């Protein structure tokens, strides 16, 4: 394999790593604050793509407006899911809310099948993002670069949000000790709502980049990116943003490099990812960066 | 005396039940018989998953994987060599699998045993991995199985799956196994093992401090649960006559979780009721997917509506009936008799 081809794969792996990383952060934020594995996160991811699709198909919005609307709507969706499915079970045993999350994922998928139809739909690709750049012999699509740049911007913003603002302080306090935080006068409901909004908009952003890369959308498209991102979050250690990003990178790289270097084993990609997961958990039961 | 009476009640109920099965097998409509078979398989799956999730408190999402192992192993053993040759037209089946054929019952058993071995492999790391992490590890396991079966073309025929399997499954097989599963797991729950399992569910540290061997009991639950899931997989394969790796996905596991939840985590009776209920409900809901005429207006059938209603029922069950149909209560003859003898309910104890 030539050096330029390797760089090309590397760029793709990094972009995919960011996509997985952003979804994984959605899992991590929610888990950190409410200690709940949001199994519906992958389906929130799917819904975001359909919001974009219908924004362009029904209302003929320009693509950037459609993207922005989709991010906003997805945040609303995330909040309402929390209100309907998770809030009533906050004091119930863990297994109840776990099952509620599974049920919600099931519900969203079947809702999408009935309302949007089960067949695959093409995702709109803006002409401008489809350009291929040639940087010293390395051919990289513009969308790859945009993915990387936007993701870094989002991460910087997130870092500011979690570590510099009052809301971020409240989130960290809740993840540290729920009851004490409540006693200290933190508005628990508001913080949880905010967390779901942030997590869901991250899912929407990464969903858009995912769909630009693989432009076919259908009701079950969220299942695999969702589970892989969840695996990424666990490998990194649920509750840690740094961990989620690291896990996302690891999985993005495995996904791209395995296909590129060992095409014979490409079919085993998911098995390989889960074997990595099991090994990490066997040696570090709470993930690489622990539960922060 | 009460124990003896309960024993004879149970025996006579079983005799009546199998007489009914005999009658149903010969006289009922083939469609109803098929749903009854599915119901039995759901009962086996639900009760075996309840042993892991409900009685031991280890949230497992690996049941579809165990089923896949059971279904494939038994199918590869009971299919005739000619049938195998017809199925494996892209890559031939490896020797000695392409030569042998054994009867249905031992094939099922071997399938169950292999699934049990897989159950051991999954259960073993659960010493280090707990709670939500265990759920993802078990899910990961069933996903690995699916990916492997999709790729091991010369053993499983890959994504093409196996078609035209002989139909051995009838009501005798399915309900026979269902009754055996209930009997076996009920005996296990009532033994000292069962009490240890419940202790692990309620408080792992306390159970360990009281001398419960965590590793042995947790893996035991996984091994027994996986064994019956493998048997159910074998029965299902022979019932629907076609298996492919992608049928054994997370959706299937979720359906079984739903059966356990609706019935009540930790109640065998509840699981049996909800297993039968869901088998019939899923068929009954097919009506909403066929066009209907109400008051002269034709309502077109909407595909996918069945699963949507199913998932709404699941959400309602989780949110409003948190303990399922029966919670963790069980059927008992004393309970039934006490309905007839008002005011003397505690007599039998």
mmCIF file of N, CA and C in Angstrom, chain B residues 79-90 93 98:
data_model
loop_
_atom_site.group_PDB
_atom_site.id
_atom_site.type_symbol
_atom_site.label_atom_id
_atom_site.label_comp_id
_atom_site.label_asym_id
_atom_site.label_seq_id
_atom_site.Cartn_x
_atom_site.Cartn_y
_atom_site.Cartn_z
ATOM 1 N N UNK B 79 -30.588 -32.677 9.132
ATOM 2 C CA UNK B 79 -30.868 -32.599 7.693
ATOM 3 C C UNK B 79 -30.248 -33.804 6.975
ATOM 4 N N UNK B 80 -30.902 -34.236 5.909
ATOM 5 C CA UNK B 80 -30.339 -35.338 5.133
ATOM 6 C C UNK B 80 -29.164 -34.828 4.294
ATOM 7 N N UNK B 81 -28.189 -35.703 3.999
ATOM 8 C CA UNK B 81 -27.041 -35.264 3.192
ATOM 9 C C UNK B 81 -27.458 -34.670 1.852
ATOM 10 N N UNK B 82 -28.528 -35.204 1.244
ATOM 11 C CA UNK B 82 -28.965 -34.666 -0.056
ATOM 12 C C UNK B 82 -29.450 -33.230 0.103
ATOM 13 N N UNK B 83 -30.242 -33.025 1.176
ATOM 14 C CA UNK B 83 -30.774 -31.696 1.446
ATOM 15 C C UNK B 83 -29.650 -30.694 1.674
ATOM 16 N N UNK B 84 -28.617 -31.144 2.384
ATOM 17 C CA UNK B 84 -27.475 -30.265 2.642
ATOM 18 C C UNK B 84 -26.788 -29.907 1.328
ATOM 19 N N UNK B 85 -26.621 -30.929 0.479
ATOM 20 C CA UNK B 85 -25.951 -30.680 -0.802
ATOM 21 C C UNK B 85 -26.735 -29.658 -1.617
ATOM 22 N N UNK B 86 -28.086 -29.730 -1.519
ATOM 23 C CA UNK B 86 -28.906 -28.775 -2.256
ATOM 24 C C UNK B 86 -28.740 -27.356 -1.710
ATOM 25 N N UNK B 87 -28.617 -27.250 -0.387
ATOM 26 C CA UNK B 87 -28.508 -25.935 0.227
ATOM 27 C C UNK B 87 -27.152 -25.285 -0.018
ATOM 28 N N UNK B 88 -26.098 -26.104 0.093
ATOM 29 C CA UNK B 88 -24.740 -25.544 0.007
ATOM 30 C C UNK B 88 -24.263 -25.597 -1.431
ATOM 31 N N UNK B 89 -24.794 -24.707 -2.277
ATOM 32 C CA UNK B 89 -24.366 -24.774 -3.679
ATOM 33 C C UNK B 89 -23.233 -23.805 -3.978
ATOM 34 N N UNK B 90 -22.988 -22.837 -3.104
ATOM 35 C CA UNK B 90 -21.872 -21.922 -3.378
ATOM 36 C C UNK B 90 -20.567 -22.514 -2.872
ATOM 37 N N UNK B 93 -20.434 -27.977 2.136
ATOM 38 C CA UNK B 93 -20.350 -28.119 3.588
ATOM 39 C C UNK B 93 -19.122 -28.949 3.925
ATOM 40 N N UNK B 98 -21.240 -33.028 6.196
ATOM 41 C CA UNK B 98 -22.006 -33.272 4.979
ATOM 42 C C UNK B 98 -22.430 -34.732 4.824
#
